[in-house]
């Protein structure tokens, strides 16, 4: 069984950082009406906090994607399980993601959205794990950079659990549990 080893980022720090990120987006997108895309399910909690820190006429949308397994090469393919509802052509798009690890999901998704004719595509990720990168990818807005550890809470899961924790915790896994 896994267990929470330590609290990496507490709820108060999360709140302050999300407010800063929202303020930055509000400034950068002044006079605009960007489409904020929530990448389900991991970004749900971050997304719901972030949007309430941005005083702009935002358009909400959601997408659910699955990346191919770790064994597959950077083929540039993702599986869209639930697609967007709106047409993003000509729109300013901000993809809201929980964490960037290998970078494969965001690199591919942003390319897909650009190919649909979005006017601009930026990525706002709450966490960034640079040590996991397999492709060159940099998010435009990042809450925190973290080291090579597996984190849960604030939307992030292990085996479907822990998404509802109000903080980011690091978990330790028994041997063989970590892919
Ligand atoms: P990648 O950047 O394509 O490797 O995909 C990142 C996705 O992997 C995230 O959206 C998460 O769903 C998942 N992920 C990566 N690292 C963690 C972690 O430490 N905890 C929970 N999920 C993670
Ligand atoms: Mg995810």
PDB file of C-alpha atoms and ligand atoms in Angstrom:
ATOM      1  CA  UNK A   1       0.000   0.000   0.000  1.00  0.00           C
ATOM      2  CA  UNK A   2       1.117   3.520  -0.764  1.00  0.00           C
ATOM      3  CA  UNK A   3       1.133   6.230   1.872  1.00  0.00           C
ATOM      4  CA  UNK A   4       1.468   9.994   1.989  1.00  0.00           C
ATOM      5  CA  UNK A   5       5.074  10.660   2.939  1.00  0.00           C
ATOM      6  CA  UNK A   6       4.974  14.390   3.314  1.00  0.00           C
ATOM      7  CA  UNK A   7       3.013  17.483   2.449  1.00  0.00           C
ATOM      8  CA  UNK A   8       4.868  19.190  -0.369  1.00  0.00           C
ATOM      9  CA  UNK A   9       2.616  22.222  -0.863  1.00  0.00           C
ATOM     10  CA  UNK A  10      -0.006  23.142   1.712  1.00  0.00           C
ATOM     11  CA  UNK A  11      -3.470  24.525   1.000  1.00  0.00           C
ATOM     12  CA  UNK A  12      -2.570  28.084   1.970  1.00  0.00           C
ATOM     13  CA  UNK A  13       0.432  28.205  -0.362  1.00  0.00           C
ATOM     14  CA  UNK A  14      -1.673  26.700  -3.163  1.00  0.00           C
ATOM     15  CA  UNK A  15      -4.298  29.406  -2.691  1.00  0.00           C
ATOM     16  CA  UNK A  16      -1.722  32.203  -2.847  1.00  0.00           C
ATOM     17  CA  UNK A  17       0.052  30.788  -5.872  1.00  0.00           C
ATOM     18  CA  UNK A  18      -3.176  30.208  -7.805  1.00  0.00           C
ATOM     19  CA  UNK A  19      -4.178  33.815  -7.104  1.00  0.00           C
ATOM     20  CA  UNK A  20      -0.850  34.988  -8.550  1.00  0.00           C
ATOM     21  CA  UNK A  21      -1.292  32.818 -11.627  1.00  0.00           C
ATOM     22  CA  UNK A  22      -4.829  34.084 -12.174  1.00  0.00           C
ATOM     23  CA  UNK A  23      -3.657  37.701 -11.876  1.00  0.00           C
ATOM     24  CA  UNK A  24      -0.946  37.079 -14.454  1.00  0.00           C
ATOM     25  CA  UNK A  25      -3.390  35.533 -16.918  1.00  0.00           C
ATOM     26  CA  UNK A  26      -5.854  38.369 -16.330  1.00  0.00           C
ATOM     27  CA  UNK A  27      -3.151  40.890 -17.243  1.00  0.00           C
ATOM     28  CA  UNK A  28      -1.876  38.951 -20.252  1.00  0.00           C
ATOM     29  CA  UNK A  29      -5.388  38.446 -21.673  1.00  0.00           C
ATOM     30  CA  UNK A  30      -6.847  41.859 -20.865  1.00  0.00           C
ATOM     31  CA  UNK A  31      -9.714  42.762 -23.233  1.00  0.00           C
ATOM     32  CA  UNK A  32      -9.798  39.156 -24.476  1.00  0.00           C
ATOM     33  CA  UNK A  33     -12.159  36.268 -23.941  1.00  0.00           C
ATOM     34  CA  UNK A  34      -9.970  33.175 -23.867  1.00  0.00           C
ATOM     35  CA  UNK A  35     -11.251  29.605 -23.950  1.00  0.00           C
ATOM     36  CA  UNK A  36      -9.950  27.841 -20.831  1.00  0.00           C
ATOM     37  CA  UNK A  37      -9.697  24.123 -21.404  1.00  0.00           C
ATOM     38  CA  UNK A  38      -9.742  21.876 -18.351  1.00  0.00           C
ATOM     39  CA  UNK A  39      -7.856  18.643 -18.952  1.00  0.00           C
ATOM     40  CA  UNK A  40      -9.956  16.051 -17.128  1.00  0.00           C
ATOM     41  CA  UNK A  41      -9.782  14.784 -14.535  1.00  0.00           C
ATOM     42  CA  UNK A  42      -6.513  15.873 -12.967  1.00  0.00           C
ATOM     43  CA  UNK A  43      -6.902  19.613 -13.585  1.00  0.00           C
ATOM     44  CA  UNK A  44     -10.474  19.897 -12.252  1.00  0.00           C
ATOM     45  CA  UNK A  45      -9.584  21.226  -8.806  1.00  0.00           C
ATOM     46  CA  UNK A  46      -6.893  23.631 -10.017  1.00  0.00           C
ATOM     47  CA  UNK A  47      -9.181  24.817 -12.833  1.00  0.00           C
ATOM     48  CA  UNK A  48     -12.087  25.600 -10.541  1.00  0.00           C
ATOM     49  CA  UNK A  49      -9.853  27.678  -8.267  1.00  0.00           C
ATOM     50  CA  UNK A  50      -7.997  29.377 -11.123  1.00  0.00           C
ATOM     51  CA  UNK A  51     -11.050  30.569 -13.063  1.00  0.00           C
ATOM     52  CA  UNK A  52     -12.359  32.371  -9.975  1.00  0.00           C
ATOM     53  CA  UNK A  53      -9.146  34.398  -9.866  1.00  0.00           C
ATOM     54  CA  UNK A  54      -9.548  35.701 -13.424  1.00  0.00           C
ATOM     55  CA  UNK A  55     -11.923  38.589 -13.975  1.00  0.00           C
ATOM     56  CA  UNK A  56     -12.400  38.188 -17.724  1.00  0.00           C
ATOM     57  CA  UNK A  57     -15.241  36.797 -19.859  1.00  0.00           C
ATOM     58  CA  UNK A  58     -13.828  33.277 -19.947  1.00  0.00           C
ATOM     59  CA  UNK A  59     -15.276  30.480 -22.040  1.00  0.00           C
ATOM     60  CA  UNK A  60     -15.191  27.090 -20.318  1.00  0.00           C
ATOM     61  CA  UNK A  61     -14.489  23.801 -22.054  1.00  0.00           C
ATOM     62  CA  UNK A  62     -13.167  20.380 -21.100  1.00  0.00           C
ATOM     63  CA  UNK A  63     -11.225  17.616 -22.784  1.00  0.00           C
ATOM     64  CA  UNK A  64     -10.170  14.174 -21.642  1.00  0.00           C
ATOM     65  CA  UNK A  65      -7.124  12.542 -23.152  1.00  0.00           C
ATOM     66  CA  UNK A  66      -5.109   9.445 -22.516  1.00  0.00           C
ATOM     67  CA  UNK A  67      -1.509   9.218 -23.462  1.00  0.00           C
ATOM     68  CA  UNK A  68      -0.119   6.041 -24.871  1.00  0.00           C
ATOM     69  CA  UNK A  69       1.842   3.891 -22.429  1.00  0.00           C
ATOM     70  CA  UNK A  70       5.367   4.671 -21.335  1.00  0.00           C
ATOM     71  CA  UNK A  71       6.657   2.003 -23.701  1.00  0.00           C
ATOM     72  CA  UNK A  72       5.474   3.762 -26.828  1.00  0.00           C
ATOM     73  CA  UNK A  73       7.762   6.201 -28.563  1.00  0.00           C
ATOM     74  CA  UNK A  74       7.016   9.893 -28.864  1.00  0.00           C
ATOM     75  CA  UNK A  75       4.747   9.176 -31.786  1.00  0.00           C
ATOM     76  CA  UNK A  76       2.867  12.432 -31.313  1.00  0.00           C
ATOM     77  CA  UNK A  77      -0.430  10.667 -30.779  1.00  0.00           C
ATOM     78  CA  UNK A  78      -2.913  11.028 -27.996  1.00  0.00           C
ATOM     79  CA  UNK A  79      -6.262   9.426 -27.505  1.00  0.00           C
ATOM     80  CA  UNK A  80      -9.065  11.959 -27.148  1.00  0.00           C
ATOM     81  CA  UNK A  81     -11.610  10.267 -24.883  1.00  0.00           C
ATOM     82  CA  UNK A  82     -13.882  13.292 -24.549  1.00  0.00           C
ATOM     83  CA  UNK A  83     -13.395  16.113 -27.026  1.00  0.00           C
ATOM     84  CA  UNK A  84     -14.070  19.834 -26.673  1.00  0.00           C
ATOM     85  CA  UNK A  85     -17.622  21.080 -27.105  1.00  0.00           C
ATOM     86  CA  UNK A  86     -16.701  24.349 -28.804  1.00  0.00           C
ATOM     87  CA  UNK A  87     -15.031  25.303 -32.050  1.00  0.00           C
ATOM     88  CA  UNK A  88     -11.721  26.934 -31.126  1.00  0.00           C
ATOM     89  CA  UNK A  89     -10.787  28.280 -34.552  1.00  0.00           C
ATOM     90  CA  UNK A  90      -9.738  31.910 -34.258  1.00  0.00           C
ATOM     91  CA  UNK A  91      -9.873  31.709 -30.450  1.00  0.00           C
ATOM     92  CA  UNK A  92      -7.252  32.350 -27.783  1.00  0.00           C
ATOM     93  CA  UNK A  93      -6.918  29.061 -25.937  1.00  0.00           C
ATOM     94  CA  UNK A  94      -5.374  28.286 -22.550  1.00  0.00           C
ATOM     95  CA  UNK A  95      -4.974  24.628 -21.693  1.00  0.00           C
ATOM     96  CA  UNK A  96      -5.138  24.070 -17.937  1.00  0.00           C
ATOM     97  CA  UNK A  97      -3.264  20.961 -16.817  1.00  0.00           C
ATOM     98  CA  UNK A  98      -2.381  19.438 -13.450  1.00  0.00           C
ATOM     99  CA  UNK A  99       1.222  18.419 -14.088  1.00  0.00           C
ATOM    100  CA  UNK A 100       3.703  18.235 -16.959  1.00  0.00           C
ATOM    101  CA  UNK A 101       5.873  15.150 -16.717  1.00  0.00           C
ATOM    102  CA  UNK A 102       7.208  13.634 -19.959  1.00  0.00           C
ATOM    103  CA  UNK A 103       5.672  16.542 -21.877  1.00  0.00           C
ATOM    104  CA  UNK A 104       4.162  14.192 -24.444  1.00  0.00           C
ATOM    105  CA  UNK A 105       0.524  14.909 -23.640  1.00  0.00           C
ATOM    106  CA  UNK A 106       0.837  18.692 -23.759  1.00  0.00           C
ATOM    107  CA  UNK A 107       3.160  18.781 -26.749  1.00  0.00           C
ATOM    108  CA  UNK A 108       0.711  16.709 -28.754  1.00  0.00           C
ATOM    109  CA  UNK A 109      -2.447  18.345 -27.473  1.00  0.00           C
ATOM    110  CA  UNK A 110      -1.211  21.883 -28.158  1.00  0.00           C
ATOM    111  CA  UNK A 111      -0.251  20.854 -31.691  1.00  0.00           C
ATOM    112  CA  UNK A 112      -3.719  19.354 -32.217  1.00  0.00           C
ATOM    113  CA  UNK A 113      -5.383  22.566 -31.021  1.00  0.00           C
ATOM    114  CA  UNK A 114      -3.187  24.741 -33.248  1.00  0.00           C
ATOM    115  CA  UNK A 115      -4.089  22.526 -36.190  1.00  0.00           C
ATOM    116  CA  UNK A 116      -7.755  23.240 -35.470  1.00  0.00           C
ATOM    117  CA  UNK A 117      -7.027  26.900 -36.164  1.00  0.00           C
ATOM    118  CA  UNK A 118      -6.765  28.358 -32.680  1.00  0.00           C
ATOM    119  CA  UNK A 119      -5.439  31.911 -32.774  1.00  0.00           C
ATOM    120  CA  UNK A 120      -3.108  31.191 -29.861  1.00  0.00           C
ATOM    121  CA  UNK A 121      -2.515  28.236 -27.565  1.00  0.00           C
ATOM    122  CA  UNK A 122      -0.869  28.511 -24.165  1.00  0.00           C
ATOM    123  CA  UNK A 123      -0.494  26.019 -21.358  1.00  0.00           C
ATOM    124  CA  UNK A 124      -1.036  26.709 -17.680  1.00  0.00           C
ATOM    125  CA  UNK A 125       0.146  23.836 -15.482  1.00  0.00           C
ATOM    126  CA  UNK A 126      -0.032  23.776 -11.714  1.00  0.00           C
ATOM    127  CA  UNK A 127       3.024  21.529 -11.443  1.00  0.00           C
ATOM    128  CA  UNK A 128       6.041  20.877 -13.615  1.00  0.00           C
ATOM    129  CA  UNK A 129       8.367  17.902 -13.225  1.00  0.00           C
ATOM    130  CA  UNK A 130      11.295  18.768 -15.559  1.00  0.00           C
ATOM    131  CA  UNK A 131      13.223  15.596 -14.658  1.00  0.00           C
ATOM    132  CA  UNK A 132      10.543  13.511 -16.395  1.00  0.00           C
ATOM    133  CA  UNK A 133      10.809  15.157 -19.816  1.00  0.00           C
ATOM    134  CA  UNK A 134      11.046  12.958 -22.873  1.00  0.00           C
ATOM    135  CA  UNK A 135      10.233  15.678 -25.383  1.00  0.00           C
ATOM    136  CA  UNK A 136      11.076  19.342 -25.393  1.00  0.00           C
ATOM    137  CA  UNK A 137       8.115  21.180 -23.880  1.00  0.00           C
ATOM    138  CA  UNK A 138       7.736  24.287 -21.765  1.00  0.00           C
ATOM    139  CA  UNK A 139       4.478  25.463 -20.223  1.00  0.00           C
ATOM    140  CA  UNK A 140       3.670  29.175 -20.342  1.00  0.00           C
ATOM    141  CA  UNK A 141       2.418  29.401 -16.749  1.00  0.00           C
ATOM    142  CA  UNK A 142       3.679  27.089 -14.011  1.00  0.00           C
ATOM    143  CA  UNK A 143       2.682  27.052 -10.355  1.00  0.00           C
ATOM    144  CA  UNK A 144       5.568  25.053  -8.943  1.00  0.00           C
ATOM    145  CA  UNK A 145       8.472  23.020 -10.256  1.00  0.00           C
ATOM    146  CA  UNK A 146       8.910  19.789  -8.350  1.00  0.00           C
ATOM    147  CA  UNK A 147      11.563  17.090  -8.262  1.00  0.00           C
ATOM    148  CA  UNK A 148      11.395  13.481  -9.330  1.00  0.00           C
ATOM    149  CA  UNK A 149       8.661  12.296  -7.013  1.00  0.00           C
ATOM    150  CA  UNK A 150       5.132  11.023  -7.362  1.00  0.00           C
ATOM    151  CA  UNK A 151       2.613  13.506  -6.050  1.00  0.00           C
ATOM    152  CA  UNK A 152      -1.102  13.342  -5.291  1.00  0.00           C
ATOM    153  CA  UNK A 153      -3.855  15.664  -4.139  1.00  0.00           C
ATOM    154  CA  UNK A 154      -5.335  18.895  -5.487  1.00  0.00           C
ATOM    155  CA  UNK A 155      -6.732  16.868  -8.406  1.00  0.00           C
ATOM    156  CA  UNK A 156      -3.828  14.490  -8.895  1.00  0.00           C
ATOM    157  CA  UNK A 157      -4.388  10.801  -8.275  1.00  0.00           C
ATOM    158  CA  UNK A 158      -2.700   7.548  -7.576  1.00  0.00           C
ATOM    159  CA  UNK A 159      -4.830   4.687  -8.833  1.00  0.00           C
ATOM    160  CA  UNK A 160      -7.854   6.989  -8.938  1.00  0.00           C
ATOM    161  CA  UNK A 161      -7.532   8.053  -5.317  1.00  0.00           C
ATOM    162  CA  UNK A 162      -6.380  11.165  -3.389  1.00  0.00           C
ATOM    163  CA  UNK A 163      -7.721  13.730  -5.898  1.00  0.00           C
ATOM    164  CA  UNK A 164      -9.750  15.425  -3.171  1.00  0.00           C
ATOM    165  CA  UNK A 165      -6.841  16.160  -0.826  1.00  0.00           C
ATOM    166  CA  UNK A 166      -6.607  19.944  -0.352  1.00  0.00           C
ATOM    167  CA  UNK A 167      -2.795  19.843  -0.510  1.00  0.00           C
ATOM    168  CA  UNK A 168      -0.069  18.338  -2.694  1.00  0.00           C
ATOM    169  CA  UNK A 169       1.504  15.338  -1.008  1.00  0.00           C
ATOM    170  CA  UNK A 170       4.314  13.036  -2.057  1.00  0.00           C
ATOM    171  CA  UNK A 171       3.674   9.335  -1.780  1.00  0.00           C
ATOM    172  CA  UNK A 172       6.023   6.467  -1.364  1.00  0.00           C
ATOM    173  CA  UNK A 173       5.188   3.268  -3.183  1.00  0.00           C
ATOM    174  CA  UNK A 174       6.015  -0.291  -2.314  1.00  0.00           C
ATOM    175  CA  UNK A 175       8.416  -1.915  -4.717  1.00  0.00           C
ATOM    176  CA  UNK A 176       6.773  -2.878  -7.982  1.00  0.00           C
ATOM    177  CA  UNK A 177       3.855  -0.480  -7.608  1.00  0.00           C
ATOM    178  CA  UNK A 178       5.471   2.332  -9.538  1.00  0.00           C
ATOM    179  CA  UNK A 179       5.381   1.914 -13.299  1.00  0.00           C
TER     180      UNK A 179
HETATM  181  P1  LIG B   1       2.982  13.630 -19.577  1.00  0.00           P
HETATM  182  O1  LIG B   1       3.575  14.989 -19.400  1.00  0.00           O
HETATM  183  O2  LIG B   1       2.530  13.337 -20.969  1.00  0.00           O
HETATM  184  O3  LIG B   1       3.915  12.552 -19.065  1.00  0.00           O
HETATM  185  O4  LIG B   1       1.639  13.491 -18.785  1.00  0.00           O
HETATM  186  C1  LIG B   1       1.439  14.061 -17.570  1.00  0.00           C
HETATM  187  C2  LIG B   1       0.277  13.327 -16.932  1.00  0.00           C
HETATM  188  O5  LIG B   1       0.801  12.217 -16.185  1.00  0.00           O
HETATM  189  C3  LIG B   1      -0.422  14.209 -15.940  1.00  0.00           C
HETATM  190  O6  LIG B   1      -1.514  14.860 -16.514  1.00  0.00           O
HETATM  191  C4  LIG B   1      -0.835  13.230 -14.863  1.00  0.00           C
HETATM  192  O7  LIG B   1      -2.081  12.669 -15.184  1.00  0.00           O
HETATM  193  C5  LIG B   1       0.211  12.143 -14.914  1.00  0.00           C
HETATM  194  N1  LIG B   1       1.253  12.342 -13.882  1.00  0.00           N
HETATM  195  C6  LIG B   1       2.560  12.600 -14.095  1.00  0.00           C
HETATM  196  N2  LIG B   1       3.242  12.707 -12.933  1.00  0.00           N
HETATM  197  C7  LIG B   1       2.317  12.521 -11.954  1.00  0.00           C
HETATM  198  C8  LIG B   1       2.395  12.530 -10.515  1.00  0.00           C
HETATM  199  O8  LIG B   1       3.443  12.740  -9.866  1.00  0.00           O
HETATM  200  N3  LIG B   1       1.214  12.300  -9.859  1.00  0.00           N
HETATM  201  C9  LIG B   1       0.042  12.079 -10.492  1.00  0.00           C
HETATM  202  N4  LIG B   1      -0.069  12.066 -11.831  1.00  0.00           N
HETATM  203  C10 LIG B   1       1.061  12.278 -12.555  1.00  0.00           C
HETATM  204 MG1  LIG B   2      -3.519  14.502 -16.389  1.00  0.00          MG
END
